[in-house]
Amino acid sequence: MQFSTTSTTQPTPAEQREEALHTPKIGKVFTDHMVTIQWTSEDGWHDARVRPREPFSLDPASAVLHYAQEIFEGMKAYAQPDGTVALFRPADNAHRFNASATRMTMPTIPEAVFVEAIERLLRVDSAWVPKGEGTSLYLRPFMFATELFLGVRPANRFTFCVIASPAGAYFKGGAKPITVWVSEHYTRAAKGGTGAAKCGGNYAAGLIAQAEATRHDCDQVAFLDAAEGRWLEELGGMNVFFVVSGVLVTPSLGTILPGITRDSIISIAKKRGLHVEERPYSFDQWREDAATGRLTEAFACGTAAVIASIGKVRFKDGEFPIPGGPLTDALRDELVGIQRGVVADDFNWTWRVK
Ligand SMILES: *Cc1c(COP(=O)(O)O)cnc(C)c1O
Protein backbone atom coordinates (compact mmCIF):
# COMPACT_ATOMS: atom_id res chain seq x y z
CA MET A 1 0.00 0.00 0.00
CA GLN A 2 1.34 3.42 -1.01
CA PHE A 3 0.62 6.20 1.49
CA SER A 4 0.67 9.87 0.49
CA THR A 5 1.53 12.38 3.22
CA THR A 6 0.29 15.96 3.53
CA SER A 7 1.40 17.77 6.67
CA THR A 8 -0.85 20.33 8.27
CA THR A 9 -0.12 23.99 7.53
CA GLN A 10 -1.76 24.93 10.84
CA PRO A 11 -0.19 22.73 13.54
CA THR A 12 -1.37 23.23 17.11
CA PRO A 13 0.97 25.84 18.67
CA ALA A 14 3.66 24.08 20.75
CA GLU A 15 2.54 25.84 23.93
CA GLN A 16 -1.05 24.67 23.51
CA ARG A 17 0.11 21.13 22.71
CA GLU A 18 2.34 21.00 25.80
CA GLU A 19 -0.60 22.18 27.88
CA ALA A 20 -2.75 19.37 26.40
CA LEU A 21 -0.02 16.81 27.13
CA HIS A 22 0.45 18.03 30.67
CA THR A 23 -3.18 17.37 31.63
CA PRO A 24 -4.42 14.94 28.96
CA LYS A 25 -8.17 14.70 28.48
CA ILE A 26 -8.69 11.50 26.55
CA GLY A 27 -11.07 11.86 23.64
CA LYS A 28 -11.40 15.65 23.96
CA VAL A 29 -8.17 16.88 22.42
CA PHE A 30 -6.80 15.33 19.24
CA THR A 31 -3.50 15.38 17.38
CA ASP A 32 -2.96 17.36 14.18
CA HIS A 33 -3.24 14.52 11.67
CA MET A 34 -5.27 11.47 10.71
CA VAL A 35 -4.91 8.56 8.32
CA THR A 36 -7.65 7.60 5.86
CA ILE A 37 -7.85 4.65 3.46
CA GLN A 38 -10.77 4.02 1.11
CA TRP A 39 -12.32 0.71 0.09
CA THR A 40 -14.70 0.01 -2.76
CA SER A 41 -15.94 -3.32 -4.03
CA GLU A 42 -14.35 -2.55 -7.44
CA ASP A 43 -10.90 -1.35 -6.30
CA GLY A 44 -10.44 -2.86 -2.83
CA TRP A 45 -8.24 -0.79 -0.47
CA HIS A 46 -6.73 2.31 -2.08
CA ASP A 47 -6.04 6.02 -1.60
CA ALA A 48 -4.12 5.71 1.70
CA ARG A 49 -3.37 9.16 3.07
CA VAL A 50 -1.69 10.72 6.08
CA ARG A 51 -3.34 14.15 6.17
CA PRO A 52 -4.36 17.05 8.38
CA ARG A 53 -7.19 16.08 10.74
CA GLU A 54 -10.41 17.66 9.52
CA PRO A 55 -14.17 16.99 9.45
CA PHE A 56 -15.52 14.44 6.99
CA SER A 57 -18.02 15.58 4.43
CA LEU A 58 -20.78 12.95 4.50
CA ASP A 59 -23.84 12.70 2.32
CA PRO A 60 -27.01 12.38 4.47
CA ALA A 61 -27.71 9.06 2.70
CA SER A 62 -24.37 7.52 3.79
CA ALA A 63 -25.17 3.97 4.87
CA VAL A 64 -23.46 4.23 8.27
CA LEU A 65 -25.94 6.93 9.35
CA HIS A 66 -28.85 4.56 8.85
CA TYR A 67 -27.79 0.97 9.51
CA ALA A 68 -24.67 1.52 11.60
CA GLN A 69 -22.07 -0.50 9.73
CA GLU A 70 -19.24 0.78 11.92
CA ILE A 71 -16.42 -0.86 13.89
CA PHE A 72 -13.47 0.45 15.86
CA GLU A 73 -10.39 -0.41 17.88
CA GLY A 74 -8.74 1.19 20.90
CA MET A 75 -5.02 0.98 21.56
CA LYS A 76 -2.24 3.04 23.10
CA ALA A 77 1.29 4.19 22.24
CA TYR A 78 3.60 4.46 25.25
CA ALA A 79 6.74 6.61 25.62
CA GLN A 80 9.68 4.31 26.47
CA PRO A 81 12.58 5.12 28.80
CA ASP A 82 15.00 5.26 25.82
CA GLY A 83 12.94 7.94 24.06
CA THR A 84 11.31 5.60 21.53
CA VAL A 85 7.57 4.91 21.32
CA ALA A 86 6.03 1.44 21.63
CA LEU A 87 2.66 -0.07 20.82
CA PHE A 88 1.24 -2.98 22.81
CA ARG A 89 0.24 -6.07 20.78
CA PRO A 90 -0.92 -4.05 17.71
CA ALA A 91 -1.22 -7.17 15.54
CA ASP A 92 -3.85 -8.44 17.98
CA ASN A 93 -5.86 -5.25 17.49
CA ALA A 94 -5.55 -5.70 13.72
CA HIS A 95 -6.70 -9.29 14.01
CA ARG A 96 -9.68 -8.36 16.18
CA PHE A 97 -10.58 -5.46 13.86
CA ASN A 98 -10.86 -7.96 11.03
CA ALA A 99 -12.95 -10.33 13.15
CA SER A 100 -15.31 -7.41 13.87
CA ALA A 101 -15.35 -6.51 10.15
CA THR A 102 -16.28 -10.06 9.19
CA ARG A 103 -19.12 -10.13 11.74
CA MET A 104 -20.48 -6.82 10.43
CA THR A 105 -20.13 -7.82 6.74
CA MET A 106 -17.42 -5.24 6.16
CA PRO A 107 -14.13 -5.70 4.25
CA THR A 108 -11.07 -6.93 6.16
CA ILE A 109 -7.84 -4.94 5.94
CA PRO A 110 -4.38 -6.56 5.71
CA GLU A 111 -2.97 -6.59 9.26
CA ALA A 112 0.30 -5.03 8.02
CA VAL A 113 -1.61 -2.09 6.48
CA PHE A 114 -3.58 -1.57 9.71
CA VAL A 115 -0.35 -1.43 11.74
CA GLU A 116 1.45 0.73 9.15
CA ALA A 117 -1.38 3.28 9.20
CA ILE A 118 -0.94 3.60 12.97
CA GLU A 119 2.84 3.83 12.76
CA ARG A 120 2.63 6.54 10.12
CA LEU A 121 0.26 8.60 12.25
CA LEU A 122 2.59 8.18 15.23
CA ARG A 123 5.55 9.38 13.18
CA VAL A 124 3.85 12.52 11.89
CA ASP A 125 2.34 13.29 15.35
CA SER A 126 5.30 12.03 17.43
CA ALA A 127 5.36 15.25 19.48
CA TRP A 128 1.92 14.27 20.83
CA VAL A 129 3.00 11.20 22.82
CA PRO A 130 2.85 12.30 26.49
CA LYS A 131 5.63 11.18 28.83
CA GLY A 132 4.10 11.50 32.30
CA GLU A 133 3.27 8.63 34.66
CA GLY A 134 0.14 6.78 33.52
CA THR A 135 -0.10 8.72 30.25
CA SER A 136 -0.10 7.52 26.65
CA LEU A 137 -1.36 8.45 23.20
CA TYR A 138 -4.71 6.74 22.63
CA LEU A 139 -5.25 5.56 19.05
CA ARG A 140 -8.66 5.07 17.55
CA PRO A 141 -8.76 3.14 14.25
CA PHE A 142 -12.30 2.79 12.88
CA MET A 143 -14.18 1.98 9.69
CA PHE A 144 -17.62 2.95 8.44
CA ALA A 145 -19.92 2.54 5.42
CA THR A 146 -19.95 5.54 3.09
CA GLU A 147 -22.07 4.26 0.23
CA LEU A 148 -25.10 6.45 -0.54
CA PHE A 149 -27.84 3.92 -0.23
CA LEU A 150 -30.94 3.38 1.89
CA GLY A 151 -31.54 -0.30 1.12
CA VAL A 152 -30.69 -2.99 3.63
CA ARG A 153 -27.61 -4.85 2.41
CA PRO A 154 -23.87 -4.59 3.08
CA ALA A 155 -22.45 -1.34 1.68
CA ASN A 156 -19.92 -1.38 -1.16
CA ARG A 157 -17.84 1.64 -0.03
CA PHE A 158 -16.04 2.11 3.27
CA THR A 159 -13.61 4.53 4.87
CA PHE A 160 -10.93 3.38 7.32
CA CYS A 161 -9.54 6.12 9.56
CA VAL A 162 -7.13 6.51 12.50
CA ILE A 163 -7.18 9.46 14.89
CA ALA A 164 -5.25 9.94 18.14
CA SER A 165 -5.82 11.64 21.50
CA PRO A 166 -3.41 12.09 24.44
CA ALA A 167 -4.58 10.07 27.46
CA GLY A 168 -4.08 10.35 31.19
CA ALA A 169 -5.57 8.19 33.95
CA TYR A 170 -8.99 6.93 32.82
CA PHE A 171 -11.11 7.16 35.94
CA LYS A 172 -11.39 10.46 37.76
CA GLY A 173 -9.44 10.18 41.01
CA GLY A 174 -6.84 7.77 39.64
CA ALA A 175 -6.61 4.21 40.91
CA LYS A 176 -9.29 4.44 43.58
CA PRO A 177 -11.65 1.43 43.52
CA ILE A 178 -14.74 1.80 41.34
CA THR A 179 -18.38 1.08 42.14
CA VAL A 180 -20.21 -1.16 39.69
CA TRP A 181 -23.96 -1.26 39.00
CA VAL A 182 -25.32 -4.68 38.02
CA SER A 183 -27.97 -4.23 35.34
CA GLU A 184 -30.77 -6.74 35.89
CA HIS A 185 -32.98 -5.29 33.17
CA TYR A 186 -30.85 -4.42 30.14
CA THR A 187 -28.51 -6.88 28.46
CA ARG A 188 -25.56 -6.25 26.18
CA ALA A 189 -25.26 -9.29 23.94
CA ALA A 190 -27.05 -12.50 23.07
CA LYS A 191 -25.84 -15.78 21.60
CA GLY A 192 -25.41 -15.29 17.85
CA GLY A 193 -25.35 -11.51 18.26
CA THR A 194 -22.55 -8.94 18.04
CA GLY A 195 -21.17 -9.13 21.61
CA ALA A 196 -17.71 -10.23 20.45
CA ALA A 197 -17.48 -7.51 17.76
CA LYS A 198 -16.16 -4.05 18.61
CA CYS A 199 -18.96 -2.15 16.88
CA GLY A 200 -20.41 1.23 17.79
CA GLY A 201 -23.91 -0.24 17.89
CA ASN A 202 -23.08 -2.32 20.97
CA TYR A 203 -22.22 0.87 22.81
CA ALA A 204 -25.35 2.68 21.62
CA ALA A 205 -27.45 -0.18 22.99
CA GLY A 206 -25.62 -0.16 26.33
CA LEU A 207 -25.74 3.57 27.06
CA ILE A 208 -29.11 3.37 28.79
CA ALA A 209 -27.70 0.86 31.28
CA GLN A 210 -24.65 3.06 31.82
CA ALA A 211 -27.02 5.99 32.47
CA GLU A 212 -28.83 3.83 35.03
CA ALA A 213 -25.47 3.11 36.69
CA THR A 214 -24.67 6.83 36.83
CA ARG A 215 -28.08 7.53 38.38
CA HIS A 216 -27.19 5.04 41.12
CA ASP A 217 -23.87 6.78 41.72
CA CYS A 218 -21.88 3.99 40.08
CA ASP A 219 -18.87 4.36 37.78
CA GLN A 220 -19.66 1.46 35.47
CA VAL A 221 -22.39 -1.00 34.56
CA ALA A 222 -21.95 -4.80 34.68
CA PHE A 223 -24.07 -6.88 32.30
CA LEU A 224 -25.54 -10.32 32.92
CA ASP A 225 -26.12 -12.85 30.13
CA ALA A 226 -29.20 -12.41 27.95
CA ALA A 227 -30.45 -16.03 28.08
CA GLU A 228 -30.75 -16.56 31.85
CA GLY A 229 -29.96 -13.16 33.39
CA ARG A 230 -27.69 -15.05 35.73
CA TRP A 231 -24.07 -15.05 34.56
CA LEU A 232 -21.65 -12.13 34.70
CA GLU A 233 -20.56 -11.10 31.22
CA GLU A 234 -18.56 -7.86 31.32
CA LEU A 235 -18.79 -4.14 31.95
CA GLY A 236 -19.88 -1.54 29.40
CA GLY A 237 -16.42 -1.40 27.86
CA MET A 238 -14.22 -3.60 30.04
CA ASN A 239 -13.79 -7.26 30.92
CA VAL A 240 -14.04 -8.45 34.51
CA PHE A 241 -12.00 -10.71 36.83
CA PHE A 242 -12.71 -12.17 40.29
CA VAL A 243 -10.27 -13.57 42.85
CA VAL A 244 -12.11 -16.43 44.57
CA SER A 245 -10.22 -18.54 47.15
CA GLY A 246 -6.97 -17.53 45.47
CA VAL A 247 -8.16 -18.56 41.99
CA LEU A 248 -8.44 -15.96 39.22
CA VAL A 249 -11.86 -16.38 37.59
CA THR A 250 -13.07 -14.60 34.44
CA PRO A 251 -16.13 -15.22 32.22
CA SER A 252 -15.45 -17.39 29.15
CA LEU A 253 -15.33 -15.91 25.65
CA GLY A 254 -18.42 -16.14 23.46
CA THR A 255 -20.78 -13.20 23.83
CA ILE A 256 -18.17 -10.94 25.48
CA LEU A 257 -15.55 -8.79 23.78
CA PRO A 258 -12.24 -10.71 23.66
CA GLY A 259 -10.13 -8.06 25.41
CA ILE A 260 -6.41 -7.92 24.74
CA THR A 261 -5.93 -6.71 28.32
CA ARG A 262 -7.97 -9.72 29.51
CA ASP A 263 -5.78 -12.07 27.48
CA SER A 264 -2.59 -10.39 28.74
CA ILE A 265 -3.71 -10.69 32.37
CA ILE A 266 -4.44 -14.39 31.93
CA SER A 267 -0.93 -14.92 30.50
CA ILE A 268 0.79 -12.90 33.25
CA ALA A 269 -1.20 -14.68 35.97
CA LYS A 270 -0.34 -18.12 34.58
CA LYS A 271 3.34 -17.19 34.32
CA ARG A 272 3.18 -16.22 38.01
CA GLY A 273 1.86 -19.70 38.80
CA LEU A 274 -1.67 -18.57 39.55
CA HIS A 275 -4.59 -20.82 38.83
CA VAL A 276 -6.82 -19.16 36.17
CA GLU A 277 -10.32 -20.33 35.30
CA GLU A 278 -12.26 -19.05 32.27
CA ARG A 279 -15.75 -20.15 33.14
CA PRO A 280 -19.28 -18.91 33.84
CA TYR A 281 -19.58 -17.08 37.17
CA SER A 282 -23.05 -16.13 38.40
CA PHE A 283 -24.25 -12.99 40.13
CA ASP A 284 -25.68 -15.17 42.95
CA GLN A 285 -22.27 -16.78 43.41
CA TRP A 286 -20.59 -13.38 43.39
CA ARG A 287 -22.86 -12.20 46.23
CA GLU A 288 -22.37 -15.41 48.17
CA ASP A 289 -18.58 -15.41 47.74
CA ALA A 290 -18.49 -11.79 48.90
CA ALA A 291 -20.61 -12.68 51.97
CA THR A 292 -18.49 -15.68 52.96
CA GLY A 293 -15.19 -13.88 52.36
CA ARG A 294 -14.07 -16.28 49.64
CA LEU A 295 -14.09 -13.35 47.21
CA THR A 296 -11.11 -11.17 48.05
CA GLU A 297 -10.70 -9.04 44.93
CA ALA A 298 -12.47 -8.12 41.71
CA PHE A 299 -11.31 -5.83 38.92
CA ALA A 300 -12.27 -4.51 35.51
CA CYS A 301 -9.76 -4.30 32.67
CA GLY A 302 -9.36 -2.76 29.24
CA THR A 303 -6.93 -0.64 27.26
CA ALA A 304 -8.36 2.67 28.47
CA ALA A 305 -8.31 2.01 32.24
CA VAL A 306 -5.79 -0.93 32.20
CA ILE A 307 -6.92 -2.44 35.55
CA ALA A 308 -9.44 -0.82 37.89
CA SER A 309 -10.26 -2.56 41.15
CA ILE A 310 -13.94 -2.91 42.00
CA GLY A 311 -14.59 -1.77 45.58
CA LYS A 312 -18.36 -1.95 45.70
CA VAL A 313 -21.19 -3.65 43.82
CA ARG A 314 -24.65 -2.12 43.78
CA PHE A 315 -27.88 -3.63 42.41
CA LYS A 316 -31.66 -3.21 42.60
CA ASP A 317 -31.97 -4.80 46.06
CA GLY A 318 -28.78 -3.80 47.79
CA GLU A 319 -25.03 -3.59 47.65
CA PHE A 320 -21.92 -5.35 48.90
CA PRO A 321 -18.28 -4.32 49.34
CA ILE A 322 -15.23 -6.15 47.98
CA PRO A 323 -12.20 -5.94 50.28
CA GLY A 324 -9.41 -5.73 47.68
CA GLY A 325 -5.94 -7.21 47.93
CA PRO A 326 -2.45 -7.46 46.51
CA LEU A 327 -3.14 -9.44 43.33
CA THR A 328 -4.90 -6.63 41.45
CA ASP A 329 -1.98 -4.27 42.13
CA ALA A 330 0.66 -6.88 41.25
CA LEU A 331 -0.99 -7.69 37.91
CA ARG A 332 -1.46 -4.01 37.11
CA ASP A 333 2.17 -3.18 37.98
CA GLU A 334 3.53 -5.93 35.75
CA LEU A 335 1.25 -5.12 32.80
CA VAL A 336 1.82 -1.36 33.00
CA GLY A 337 5.55 -2.00 33.47
CA ILE A 338 5.71 -4.04 30.26
CA GLN A 339 3.77 -1.37 28.38
CA ARG A 340 6.07 1.40 29.64
CA GLY A 341 9.21 -0.62 28.94
CA VAL A 342 10.37 -0.85 32.57
CA VAL A 343 9.55 -4.53 33.17
CA ALA A 344 11.00 -7.37 31.04
CA ASP A 345 8.62 -8.29 28.20
CA ASP A 346 8.79 -12.10 28.33
CA PHE A 347 5.86 -12.39 25.94
CA ASN A 348 7.16 -10.26 23.05
CA TRP A 349 4.15 -7.96 23.27
CA THR A 350 5.98 -4.69 22.76
CA TRP A 351 6.15 -3.26 19.23
CA ARG A 352 8.72 -0.49 18.74
CA VAL A 353 7.51 2.19 16.34
CA LYS A 354 10.21 2.75 13.75
C1 LIG B 1 -12.62 -2.79 23.87
C2 LIG B 1 -13.48 -3.48 24.84
C3 LIG B 1 -12.97 -4.22 25.92
C4 LIG B 1 -11.50 -4.27 26.28
O1 LIG B 1 -10.67 -4.73 25.28
P1 LIG B 1 -9.12 -4.39 25.33
O2 LIG B 1 -8.55 -5.03 24.12
O3 LIG B 1 -8.59 -4.98 26.58
O4 LIG B 1 -9.00 -2.91 25.34
C5 LIG B 1 -13.86 -4.91 26.72
N1 LIG B 1 -15.19 -4.86 26.50
C6 LIG B 1 -15.72 -4.15 25.49
C7 LIG B 1 -17.18 -4.14 25.30
C8 LIG B 1 -14.89 -3.42 24.62
O5 LIG B 1 -15.42 -2.72 23.63
Coordinates of N, CA, C and O in Angstrom, one line a residue, residues 240-317:
V240 N -14.0 -8.4 33.0 CA -14.0 -8.4 34.5 C -13.4 -9.7 35.0 O -13.5 -10.8 34.4
F241 N -12.7 -9.6 36.2 CA -12.0 -10.7 36.8 C -12.4 -10.8 38.3 O -12.7 -9.7 38.9
F242 N -12.4 -12.0 38.9 CA -12.7 -12.2 40.3 C -11.6 -13.0 40.9 O -11.1 -13.9 40.2
V243 N -11.2 -12.7 42.1 CA -10.3 -13.6 42.8 C -11.1 -14.3 43.9 O -11.6 -13.7 44.9
V244 N -11.3 -15.6 43.7 CA -12.1 -16.4 44.6 C -11.2 -17.6 45.2 O -10.7 -18.4 44.4
S245 N -11.1 -17.6 46.5 CA -10.2 -18.5 47.2 C -8.9 -18.7 46.5 O -8.4 -19.8 46.2
G246 N -8.3 -17.5 46.1 CA -7.0 -17.5 45.5 C -6.9 -17.9 44.0 O -5.9 -17.9 43.4
V247 N -8.1 -18.2 43.4 CA -8.2 -18.6 42.0 C -8.6 -17.3 41.2 O -9.6 -16.6 41.7
L248 N -8.0 -17.1 40.1 CA -8.4 -16.0 39.2 C -9.5 -16.5 38.3 O -9.3 -17.3 37.4
V249 N -10.7 -15.9 38.4 CA -11.9 -16.4 37.6 C -12.3 -15.3 36.7 O -12.4 -14.1 37.1
T250 N -12.6 -15.6 35.4 CA -13.1 -14.6 34.4 C -14.1 -15.3 33.5 O -13.9 -16.5 33.1
P251 N -15.1 -14.6 33.1 CA -16.1 -15.2 32.2 C -15.5 -15.7 30.9 O -14.6 -15.1 30.4
S252 N -16.0 -16.8 30.4 CA -15.4 -17.4 29.1 C -15.8 -16.5 28.0 O -16.8 -15.7 28.0
L253 N -15.0 -16.6 26.9 CA -15.3 -15.9 25.6 C -16.6 -16.5 25.0 O -17.0 -17.6 25.4
G254 N -17.2 -15.7 24.1 CA -18.4 -16.1 23.5 C -19.2 -14.9 23.1 O -19.1 -14.3 22.0
T255 N -20.0 -14.4 24.1 CA -20.8 -13.2 23.8 C -20.1 -12.0 24.4 O -20.6 -10.9 24.2
I256 N -18.9 -12.1 25.0 CA -18.2 -10.9 25.5 C -17.1 -10.5 24.5 O -16.8 -11.3 23.5
L257 N -16.6 -9.3 24.6 CA -15.6 -8.8 23.8 C -14.2 -9.4 24.2 O -13.9 -9.4 25.4
P258 N -13.5 -10.1 23.3 CA -12.2 -10.7 23.7 C -11.1 -9.7 23.9 O -10.4 -9.3 23.0
G259 N -11.1 -9.1 25.1 CA -10.1 -8.1 25.4 C -8.7 -8.5 25.3 O -8.3 -9.6 25.8
I260 N -7.8 -7.6 24.8 CA -6.4 -7.9 24.7 C -5.8 -7.8 26.1 O -4.9 -8.5 26.5
T261 N -6.4 -6.8 26.9 CA -5.9 -6.7 28.3 C -6.3 -8.0 29.1 O -5.5 -8.5 29.8
R262 N -7.5 -8.5 28.9 CA -8.0 -9.7 29.5 C -7.0 -10.9 29.2 O -6.5 -11.6 30.1
D263 N -6.7 -11.0 27.9 CA -5.8 -12.1 27.5 C -4.4 -11.9 28.1 O -3.8 -12.9 28.5
S264 N -3.9 -10.7 28.2 CA -2.6 -10.4 28.7 C -2.6 -10.7 30.2 O -1.6 -11.3 30.7
I265 N -3.6 -10.4 30.9 CA -3.7 -10.7 32.4 C -3.7 -12.2 32.6 O -3.0 -12.7 33.5
I266 N -4.4 -12.9 31.8 CA -4.4 -14.4 31.9 C -3.0 -14.9 31.8 O -2.6 -15.8 32.6
S267 N -2.3 -14.4 30.7 CA -0.9 -14.9 30.5 C 0.0 -14.6 31.7 O 0.8 -15.4 32.1
I268 N -0.1 -13.3 32.1 CA 0.8 -12.9 33.2 C 0.5 -13.7 34.5 O 1.4 -14.2 35.2
A269 N -0.8 -13.9 34.8 CA -1.2 -14.7 36.0 C -0.7 -16.1 35.9 O -0.2 -16.6 36.9
K270 N -0.8 -16.7 34.7 CA -0.3 -18.1 34.6 C 1.2 -18.2 34.8 O 1.7 -19.1 35.4
K271 N 1.9 -17.2 34.2 CA 3.3 -17.2 34.3 C 3.7 -17.1 35.8 O 4.7 -17.6 36.2
R272 N 2.9 -16.4 36.6 CA 3.2 -16.2 38.0 C 2.7 -17.4 38.8 O 2.8 -17.4 40.0
G273 N 2.2 -18.5 38.1 CA 1.9 -19.7 38.8 C 0.5 -19.7 39.4 O 0.1 -20.6 40.2
L274 N -0.3 -18.6 39.0 CA -1.7 -18.6 39.5 C -2.6 -19.5 38.8 O -2.4 -19.8 37.6
H275 N -3.6 -20.0 39.5 CA -4.6 -20.8 38.8 C -5.6 -19.9 38.2 O -6.2 -19.0 38.9
V276 N -5.9 -20.0 36.9 CA -6.8 -19.2 36.2 C -7.9 -20.0 35.6 O -7.7 -21.1 35.0
E277 N -9.2 -19.6 35.8 CA -10.3 -20.3 35.3 C -11.2 -19.4 34.4 O -11.7 -18.4 34.9
E278 N -11.3 -19.8 33.2 CA -12.3 -19.0 32.3 C -13.5 -19.9 32.3 O -13.6 -21.0 31.7
R279 N -14.5 -19.4 33.0 CA -15.8 -20.1 33.1 C -16.9 -19.2 33.5 O -16.7 -18.1 34.0
P280 N -18.1 -19.7 33.4 CA -19.3 -18.9 33.8 C -19.2 -18.7 35.3 O -18.8 -19.5 36.1
Y281 N -19.6 -17.4 35.8 CA -19.6 -17.1 37.2 C -20.9 -16.3 37.4 O -21.1 -15.3 36.7
S282 N -21.7 -16.7 38.3 CA -23.0 -16.1 38.4 C -23.1 -15.0 39.4 O -22.2 -14.9 40.3
F283 N -24.1 -14.1 39.2 CA -24.2 -13.0 40.1 C -24.6 -13.5 41.5 O -24.1 -13.0 42.5
D284 N -25.4 -14.6 41.6 CA -25.7 -15.2 43.0 C -24.4 -15.6 43.6 O -24.2 -15.4 44.8
Q285 N -23.5 -16.3 42.9 CA -22.3 -16.8 43.4 C -21.4 -15.6 43.9 O -20.7 -15.7 44.9
W286 N -21.4 -14.6 43.1 CA -20.6 -13.4 43.4 C -21.0 -12.8 44.8 O -20.2 -12.6 45.6
R287 N -22.3 -12.7 44.9 CA -22.9 -12.2 46.2 C -22.5 -13.1 47.4 O -22.1 -12.7 48.4
E288 N -22.7 -14.4 47.1 CA -22.4 -15.4 48.2 C -20.9 -15.4 48.5 O -20.5 -15.4 49.7
D289 N -20.0 -15.4 47.5 CA -18.6 -15.4 47.7 C -18.1 -14.1 48.5 O -17.2 -14.2 49.3
A290 N -18.8 -13.0 48.2 CA -18.5 -11.8 48.9 C -18.9 -11.9 50.4 O -18.2 -11.5 51.3
A291 N -20.1 -12.5 50.6 CA -20.6 -12.7 52.0 C -19.8 -13.6 52.8 O -19.5 -13.4 54.0
T292 N -19.3 -14.7 52.2 CA -18.5 -15.7 53.0 C -17.0 -15.3 53.1 O -16.3 -16.0 53.8
G293 N -16.6 -14.3 52.3 CA -15.2 -13.9 52.4 C -14.3 -14.6 51.4 O -13.1 -14.4 51.4
R294 N -14.9 -15.6 50.6 CA -14.1 -16.3 49.6 C -13.6 -15.3 48.5 O -12.5 -15.5 48.0
L295 N -14.5 -14.3 48.2 CA -14.1 -13.3 47.2 C -13.2 -12.3 47.9 O -13.7 -11.6 48.8
T296 N -12.0 -12.2 47.4 CA -11.1 -11.2 48.0 C -10.9 -9.9 47.2 O -10.7 -8.8 47.7
E297 N -10.9 -10.2 45.8 CA -10.7 -9.0 44.9 C -11.6 -9.2 43.7 O -11.9 -10.3 43.3
A298 N -11.8 -8.1 43.0 CA -12.5 -8.1 41.7 C -12.0 -6.9 41.0 O -11.7 -5.8 41.6
F299 N -11.8 -7.0 39.7 CA -11.3 -5.8 38.9 C -11.8 -5.9 37.5 O -12.2 -6.9 37.0
A300 N -11.9 -4.7 36.9 CA -12.3 -4.5 35.5 C -11.0 -4.2 34.7 O -10.1 -3.6 35.3
C301 N -11.0 -4.6 33.4 CA -9.8 -4.3 32.7 C -10.1 -4.0 31.2 O -11.0 -4.5 30.6
G302 N -9.3 -3.1 30.6 CA -9.4 -2.8 29.2 C -8.2 -1.8 28.9 O -7.6 -1.3 29.8
T303 N -8.0 -1.5 27.7 CA -6.9 -0.6 27.3 C -7.0 0.7 27.9 O -6.0 1.3 28.4
A304 N -8.2 1.3 28.0 CA -8.4 2.7 28.5 C -8.0 2.8 29.9 O -7.1 3.6 30.3
A305 N -8.5 1.9 30.8 CA -8.3 2.0 32.2 C -7.2 1.1 32.7 O -6.8 1.1 33.9
V306 N -6.7 0.2 31.9 CA -5.8 -0.9 32.2 C -6.5 -1.9 33.2 O -7.1 -2.8 32.8
I307 N -6.3 -1.6 34.5 CA -6.9 -2.4 35.5 C -7.5 -1.5 36.6 O -6.8 -0.7 37.2
A308 N -8.8 -1.6 36.9 CA -9.4 -0.8 37.9 C -10.1 -1.8 38.9 O -10.9 -2.6 38.5
S309 N -9.7 -1.7 40.2 CA -10.3 -2.6 41.1 C -11.7 -2.1 41.5 O -12.1 -1.0 41.4
I310 N -12.5 -3.1 41.7 CA -13.9 -2.9 42.0 C -14.1 -3.0 43.5 O -13.8 -4.0 44.2
G311 N -14.5 -1.9 44.1 CA -14.6 -1.8 45.6 C -16.0 -2.0 46.1 O -16.2 -2.4 47.3
K312 N -17.0 -1.8 45.2 CA -18.4 -2.0 45.7 C -19.2 -2.4 44.5 O -19.0 -1.9 43.4
V313 N -20.2 -3.2 44.8 CA -21.2 -3.6 43.8 C -22.6 -3.3 44.3 O -22.9 -3.5 45.4
R314 N -23.3 -2.6 43.4 CA -24.7 -2.1 43.8 C -25.6 -2.7 42.8 O -25.3 -2.9 41.6
F315 N -26.8 -3.1 43.3 CA -27.9 -3.6 42.4 C -29.2 -3.2 43.0 O -29.3 -2.6 44.0
K316 N -30.3 -3.6 42.3 CA -31.7 -3.2 42.6 C -32.0 -3.4 44.1 O -32.5 -2.5 44.7
D317 N -31.6 -4.5 44.7 CA -32.0 -4.8 46.1 C -30.9 -4.6 47.1 O -31.1 -5.1 48.2

